[in-house]
Coordinates of C-alpha atoms in Angstrom, one line a residue:
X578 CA 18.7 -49.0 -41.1
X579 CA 20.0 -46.0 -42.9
X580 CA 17.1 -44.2 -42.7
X581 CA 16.4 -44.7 -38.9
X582 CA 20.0 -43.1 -38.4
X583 CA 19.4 -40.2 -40.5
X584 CA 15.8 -39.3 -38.3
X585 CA 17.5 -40.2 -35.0
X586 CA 20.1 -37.4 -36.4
X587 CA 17.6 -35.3 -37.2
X588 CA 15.9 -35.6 -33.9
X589 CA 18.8 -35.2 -32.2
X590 CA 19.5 -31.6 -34.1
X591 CA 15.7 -30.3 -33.6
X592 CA 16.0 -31.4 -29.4
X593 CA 19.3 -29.2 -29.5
X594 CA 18.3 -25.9 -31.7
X595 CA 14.8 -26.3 -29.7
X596 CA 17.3 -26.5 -26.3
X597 CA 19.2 -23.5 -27.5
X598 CA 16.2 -21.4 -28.4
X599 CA 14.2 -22.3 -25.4
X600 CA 17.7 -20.9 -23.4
X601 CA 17.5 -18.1 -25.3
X602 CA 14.4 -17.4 -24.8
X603 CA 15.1 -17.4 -20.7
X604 CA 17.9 -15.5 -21.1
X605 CA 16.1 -12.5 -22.5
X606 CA 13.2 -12.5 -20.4
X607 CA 15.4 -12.7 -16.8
X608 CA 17.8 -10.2 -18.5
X609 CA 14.8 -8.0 -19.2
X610 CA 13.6 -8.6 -15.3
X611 CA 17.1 -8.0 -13.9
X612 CA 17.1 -4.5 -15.9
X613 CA 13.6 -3.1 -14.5
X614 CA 14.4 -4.3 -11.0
X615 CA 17.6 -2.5 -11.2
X616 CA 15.7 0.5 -12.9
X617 CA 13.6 0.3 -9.5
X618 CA 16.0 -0.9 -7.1
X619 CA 18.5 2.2 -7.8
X620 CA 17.2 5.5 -6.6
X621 CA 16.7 3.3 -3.3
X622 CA 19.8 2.3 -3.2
X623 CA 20.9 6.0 -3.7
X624 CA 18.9 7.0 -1.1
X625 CA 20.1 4.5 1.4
X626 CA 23.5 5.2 1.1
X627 CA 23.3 8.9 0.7
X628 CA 21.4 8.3 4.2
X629 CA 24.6 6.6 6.2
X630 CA 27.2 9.3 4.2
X631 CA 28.5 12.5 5.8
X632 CA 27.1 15.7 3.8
X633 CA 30.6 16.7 2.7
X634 CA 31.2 13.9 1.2
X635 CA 27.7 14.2 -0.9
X636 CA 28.6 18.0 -1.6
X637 CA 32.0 17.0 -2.8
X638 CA 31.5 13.6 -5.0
X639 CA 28.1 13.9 -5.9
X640 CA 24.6 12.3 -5.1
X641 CA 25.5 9.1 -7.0
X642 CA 29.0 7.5 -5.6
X643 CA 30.2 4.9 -3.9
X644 CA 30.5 5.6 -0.2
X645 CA 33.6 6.2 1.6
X646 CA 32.6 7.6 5.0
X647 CA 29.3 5.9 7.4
X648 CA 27.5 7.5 10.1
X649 CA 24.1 7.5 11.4
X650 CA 23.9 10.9 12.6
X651 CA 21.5 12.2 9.9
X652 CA 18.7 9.5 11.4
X653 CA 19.0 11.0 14.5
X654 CA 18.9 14.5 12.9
X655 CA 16.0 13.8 10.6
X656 CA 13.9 11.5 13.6
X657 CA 14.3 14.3 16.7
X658 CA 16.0 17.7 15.5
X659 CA 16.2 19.2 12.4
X660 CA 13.8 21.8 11.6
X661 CA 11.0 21.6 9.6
X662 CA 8.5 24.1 8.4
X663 CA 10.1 26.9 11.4
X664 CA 10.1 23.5 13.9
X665 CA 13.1 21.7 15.1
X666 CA 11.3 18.9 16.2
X667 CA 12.5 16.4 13.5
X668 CA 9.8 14.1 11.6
X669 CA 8.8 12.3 14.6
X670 CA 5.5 14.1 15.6
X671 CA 4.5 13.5 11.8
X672 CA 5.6 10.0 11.9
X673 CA 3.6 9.8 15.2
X674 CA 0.3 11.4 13.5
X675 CA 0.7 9.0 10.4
X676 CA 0.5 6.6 12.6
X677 CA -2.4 7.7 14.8
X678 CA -4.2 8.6 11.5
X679 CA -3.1 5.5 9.4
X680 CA -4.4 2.7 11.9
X681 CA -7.8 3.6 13.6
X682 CA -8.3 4.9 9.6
X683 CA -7.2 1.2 8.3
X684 CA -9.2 -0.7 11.2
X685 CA -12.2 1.2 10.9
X686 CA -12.9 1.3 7.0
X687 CA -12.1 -2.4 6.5
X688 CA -15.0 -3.4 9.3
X689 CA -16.9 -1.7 7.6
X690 CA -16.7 -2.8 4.4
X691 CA -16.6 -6.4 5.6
X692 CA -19.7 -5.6 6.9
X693 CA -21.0 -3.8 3.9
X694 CA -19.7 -6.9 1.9
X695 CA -21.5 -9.3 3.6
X696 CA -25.0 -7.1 3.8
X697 CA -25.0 -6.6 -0.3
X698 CA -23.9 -10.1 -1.1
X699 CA -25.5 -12.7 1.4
X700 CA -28.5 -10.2 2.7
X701 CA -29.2 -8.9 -0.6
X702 CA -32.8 -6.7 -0.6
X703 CA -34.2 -4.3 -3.1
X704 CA -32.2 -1.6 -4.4
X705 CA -28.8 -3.8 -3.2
X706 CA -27.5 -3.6 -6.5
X707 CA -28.3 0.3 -7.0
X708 CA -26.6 1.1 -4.0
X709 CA -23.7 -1.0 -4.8
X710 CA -23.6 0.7 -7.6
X711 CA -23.8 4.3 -6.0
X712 CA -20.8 3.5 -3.5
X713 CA -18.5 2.1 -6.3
X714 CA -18.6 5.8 -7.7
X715 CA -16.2 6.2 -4.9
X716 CA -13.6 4.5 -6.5
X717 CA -13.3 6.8 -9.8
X718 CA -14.1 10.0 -8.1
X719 CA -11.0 11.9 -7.6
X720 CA -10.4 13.4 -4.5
X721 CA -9.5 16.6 -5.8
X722 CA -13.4 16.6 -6.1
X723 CA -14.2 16.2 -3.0
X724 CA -12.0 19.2 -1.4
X725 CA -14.9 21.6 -0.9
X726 CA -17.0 19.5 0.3
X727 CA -14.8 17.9 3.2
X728 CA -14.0 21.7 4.3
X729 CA -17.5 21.9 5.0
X730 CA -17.9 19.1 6.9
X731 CA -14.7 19.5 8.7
X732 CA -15.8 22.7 9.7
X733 CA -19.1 22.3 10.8
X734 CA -17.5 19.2 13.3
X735 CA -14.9 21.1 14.7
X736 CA -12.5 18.9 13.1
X737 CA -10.3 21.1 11.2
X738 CA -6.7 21.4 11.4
X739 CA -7.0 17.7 13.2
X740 CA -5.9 14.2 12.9
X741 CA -9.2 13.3 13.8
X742 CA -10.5 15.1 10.6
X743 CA -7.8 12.9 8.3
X744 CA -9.7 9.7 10.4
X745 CA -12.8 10.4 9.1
X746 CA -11.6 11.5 5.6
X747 CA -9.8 8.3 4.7
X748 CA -12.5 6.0 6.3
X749 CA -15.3 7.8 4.2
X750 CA -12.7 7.7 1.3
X751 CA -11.9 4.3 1.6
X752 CA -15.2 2.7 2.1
X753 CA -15.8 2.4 -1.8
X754 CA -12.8 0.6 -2.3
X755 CA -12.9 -2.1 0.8
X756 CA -16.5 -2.8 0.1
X757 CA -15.8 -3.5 -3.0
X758 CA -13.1 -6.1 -2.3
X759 CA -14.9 -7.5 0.1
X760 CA -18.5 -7.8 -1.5
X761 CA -16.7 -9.2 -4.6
X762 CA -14.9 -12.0 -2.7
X763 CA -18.3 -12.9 -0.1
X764 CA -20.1 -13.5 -3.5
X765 CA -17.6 -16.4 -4.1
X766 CA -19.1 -18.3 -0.8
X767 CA -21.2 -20.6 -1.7
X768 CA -25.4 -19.5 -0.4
X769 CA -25.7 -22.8 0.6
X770 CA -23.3 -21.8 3.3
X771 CA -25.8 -19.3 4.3
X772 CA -29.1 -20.9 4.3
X773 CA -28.0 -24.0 6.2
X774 CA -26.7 -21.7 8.8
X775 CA -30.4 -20.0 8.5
X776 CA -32.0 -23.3 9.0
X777 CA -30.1 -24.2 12.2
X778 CA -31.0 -21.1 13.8
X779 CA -28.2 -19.0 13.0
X780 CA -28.7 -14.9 12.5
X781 CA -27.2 -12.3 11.0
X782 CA -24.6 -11.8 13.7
X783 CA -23.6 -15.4 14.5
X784 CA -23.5 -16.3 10.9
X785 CA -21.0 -13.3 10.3
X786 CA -18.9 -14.4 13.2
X787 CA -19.0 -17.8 13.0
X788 CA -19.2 -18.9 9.1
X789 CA -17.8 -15.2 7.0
X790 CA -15.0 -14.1 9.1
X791 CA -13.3 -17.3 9.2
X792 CA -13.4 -17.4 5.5
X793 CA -12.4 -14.0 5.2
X794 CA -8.4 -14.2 6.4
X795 CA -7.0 -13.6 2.4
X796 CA -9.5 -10.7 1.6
X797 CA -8.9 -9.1 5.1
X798 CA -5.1 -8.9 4.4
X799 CA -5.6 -8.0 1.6
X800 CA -8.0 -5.0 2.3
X801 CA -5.9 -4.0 5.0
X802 CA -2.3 -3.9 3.4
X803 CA -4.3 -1.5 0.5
X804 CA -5.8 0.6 2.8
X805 CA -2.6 1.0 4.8
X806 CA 0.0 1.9 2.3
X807 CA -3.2 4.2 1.0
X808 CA -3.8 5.8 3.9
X809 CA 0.0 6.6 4.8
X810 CA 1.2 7.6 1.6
X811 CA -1.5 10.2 1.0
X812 CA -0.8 13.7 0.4
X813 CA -3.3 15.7 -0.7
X814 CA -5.9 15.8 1.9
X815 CA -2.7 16.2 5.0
X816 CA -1.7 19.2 3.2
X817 CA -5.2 20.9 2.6
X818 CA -6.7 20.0 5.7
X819 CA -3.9 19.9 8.7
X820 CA -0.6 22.2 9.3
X821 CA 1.9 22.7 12.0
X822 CA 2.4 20.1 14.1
X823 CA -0.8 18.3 12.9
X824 CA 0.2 17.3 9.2
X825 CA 1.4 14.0 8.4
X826 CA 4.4 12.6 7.3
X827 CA 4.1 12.8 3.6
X828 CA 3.4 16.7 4.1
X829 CA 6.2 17.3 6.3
X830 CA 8.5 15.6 3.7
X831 CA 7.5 17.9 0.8
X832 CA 8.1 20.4 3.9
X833 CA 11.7 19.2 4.2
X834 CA 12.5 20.2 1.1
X835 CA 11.3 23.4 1.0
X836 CA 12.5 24.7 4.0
X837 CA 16.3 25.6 5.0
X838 CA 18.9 27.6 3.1
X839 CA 20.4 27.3 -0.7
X840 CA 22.3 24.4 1.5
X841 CA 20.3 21.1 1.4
X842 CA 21.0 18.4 3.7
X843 CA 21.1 15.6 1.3
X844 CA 22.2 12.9 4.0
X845 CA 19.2 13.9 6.5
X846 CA 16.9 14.3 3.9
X847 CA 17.7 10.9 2.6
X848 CA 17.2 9.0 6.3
X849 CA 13.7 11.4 6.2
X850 CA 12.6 9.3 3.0
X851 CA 13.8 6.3 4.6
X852 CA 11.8 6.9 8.0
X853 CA 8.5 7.4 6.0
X854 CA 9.3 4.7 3.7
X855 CA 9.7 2.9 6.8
X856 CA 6.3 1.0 7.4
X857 CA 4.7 0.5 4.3
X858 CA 8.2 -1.5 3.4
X859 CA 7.7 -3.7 7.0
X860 CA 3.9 -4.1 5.7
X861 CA 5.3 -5.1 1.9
X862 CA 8.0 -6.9 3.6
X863 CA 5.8 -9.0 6.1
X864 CA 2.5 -9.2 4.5
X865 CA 3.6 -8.8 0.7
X866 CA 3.5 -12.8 0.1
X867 CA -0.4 -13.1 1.7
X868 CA -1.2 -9.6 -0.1
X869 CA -0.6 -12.1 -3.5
X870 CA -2.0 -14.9 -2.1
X871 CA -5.6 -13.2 -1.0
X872 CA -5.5 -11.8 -5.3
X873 CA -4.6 -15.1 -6.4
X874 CA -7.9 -16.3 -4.3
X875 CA -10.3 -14.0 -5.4
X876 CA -9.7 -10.5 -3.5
X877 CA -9.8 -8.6 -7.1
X878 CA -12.4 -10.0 -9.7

């Protein structure tokens, strides 16, 4: 009897230092996670508030401070008049070309690697593999490497100093990287599928309408929240190949700073972040839970 106390006791002890390690255990990893999202969550927060503060009170107390004065004039100032790279315009004819560059840009590549996709993994022929291989080069080529030879071609279109031009850049660019997602997640569909659908009649077209796109909502999302936040964050190609009132809004940011007197506008700069920032946090915001989903299901192998 004596001895089932004594390993009840001693059951009862190893549940509890067990219990206290497991806690903490939990402790330090959501302390850990509560530090790097602060570490991230900060300069946003900075920003933010800077953006709703008047610039006297930034000039006298400092970037970082809690705010004691809030007014939206720097939006309007940053959106429609402050001037920018010897414009007064504001950022809204480069939030406007973003946008008119960012969406044909986004549509357009992710057709066609869905198309792409399907060809090399359901309609595979000789040399399918060798080209696939060929276009993933695309993905670790830099694009500092490919300056030269997009002048070129720019030039001989008539495209230069163009939205248009940025179009075909990040549609070329970003073929490598949507067929890639897309090739890689067809592959999971079972052939089966396929040669059922071949049986019955079914051709290249109907099957692709009527068998792959339905199946293809996670990898879709998926392609085209990458290729979106891609496409509008990009800087290097707006500044090379655009100016003026043709450069996007990532240039005319870097612009921003630049320009003006020893006197920086912190406050309008700050809603300027915020108004690029703008969509690809609606995009994060909106599509950020299917973004995971479509990985989780086999967008990235």
């Amino acid at each position: 009897m004596a001895d089932v106390s004594l390993d009840q006791s001693l059951d009862r002890r190893a549940a509890a230092v067990a219990s206290r390690r497991h806690f903490l255990t939990r402790f330090a990893i959501y302390g850990l996670l509560v530090v790097f999202a602060a570490i991230y969550l900060v300069p946003l927060l900075v920003v933010v508030l800077n953006s709703f503060r008047d610039q006297q009170e930034i000039a006298r107390n400092g970037l970082i401070s809690l705010p004691r004065s809030f007014r939206l004039d720097a939006w309007g100032q940053a959106w429609s008049t402050y001037c920018i790279g010897g414009t007064c315009e504001g950022m809204q004819r480069n939030f406007y070309n973003s946008l008119k560059m960012t969406i044909p840009a986004t549509i357009i590549s992710t057709a066609v690697g869905a198309m792409n996709g399907y060809i090399l993994s359901k309609w595979r022929f000789r040399g399918s593999e060798a080209l696939f291989s060929c276009m993933l080069l695309g993905v670790f080529i830099p694009g500092q490497i490919s300056l030269m030879p997009w002048a070129f071609i720019l030039g001989n279109l008539g495209l230069s100093n163009s939205v248009y031009g940025l179009v075909l850049i990040h549609v070329i660019q970003g073929i490598s990287f949507t067929t890639l997602f897309c090739r890689n997640y067809y592959v999971s569909i079972p052939d089966d599928l396929i040669k059922a659908a071949r049986i019955d009649g079914a051709g290249f077209w109907r099957i692709f309408r009527k068998i792959i796109l339905p199946l293809s909502s996670p990898i879709l999302i998926v392609t085209v929240i990458w290729q979106f936040t891609g496409i509008w964050n990009e800087y290097l190609f707006g500044v090379v190949f655009t100016s003026g009132q043709q450069q996007p809004i990532t240039a005319a940011l870097v612009a921003l700073t630049a320009s003006g007197t020893n006197v920086r506008a912190y406050d309008v700069m700050s809603a300027a972040v915020l108004i690029g920032a703008l969509p690809p946090l609606l995009i994060y915001l909106f599509g950020g839970k299917y973004f995971v989903r479509g990985l989780t299901q086999g967008a990235i192998k």
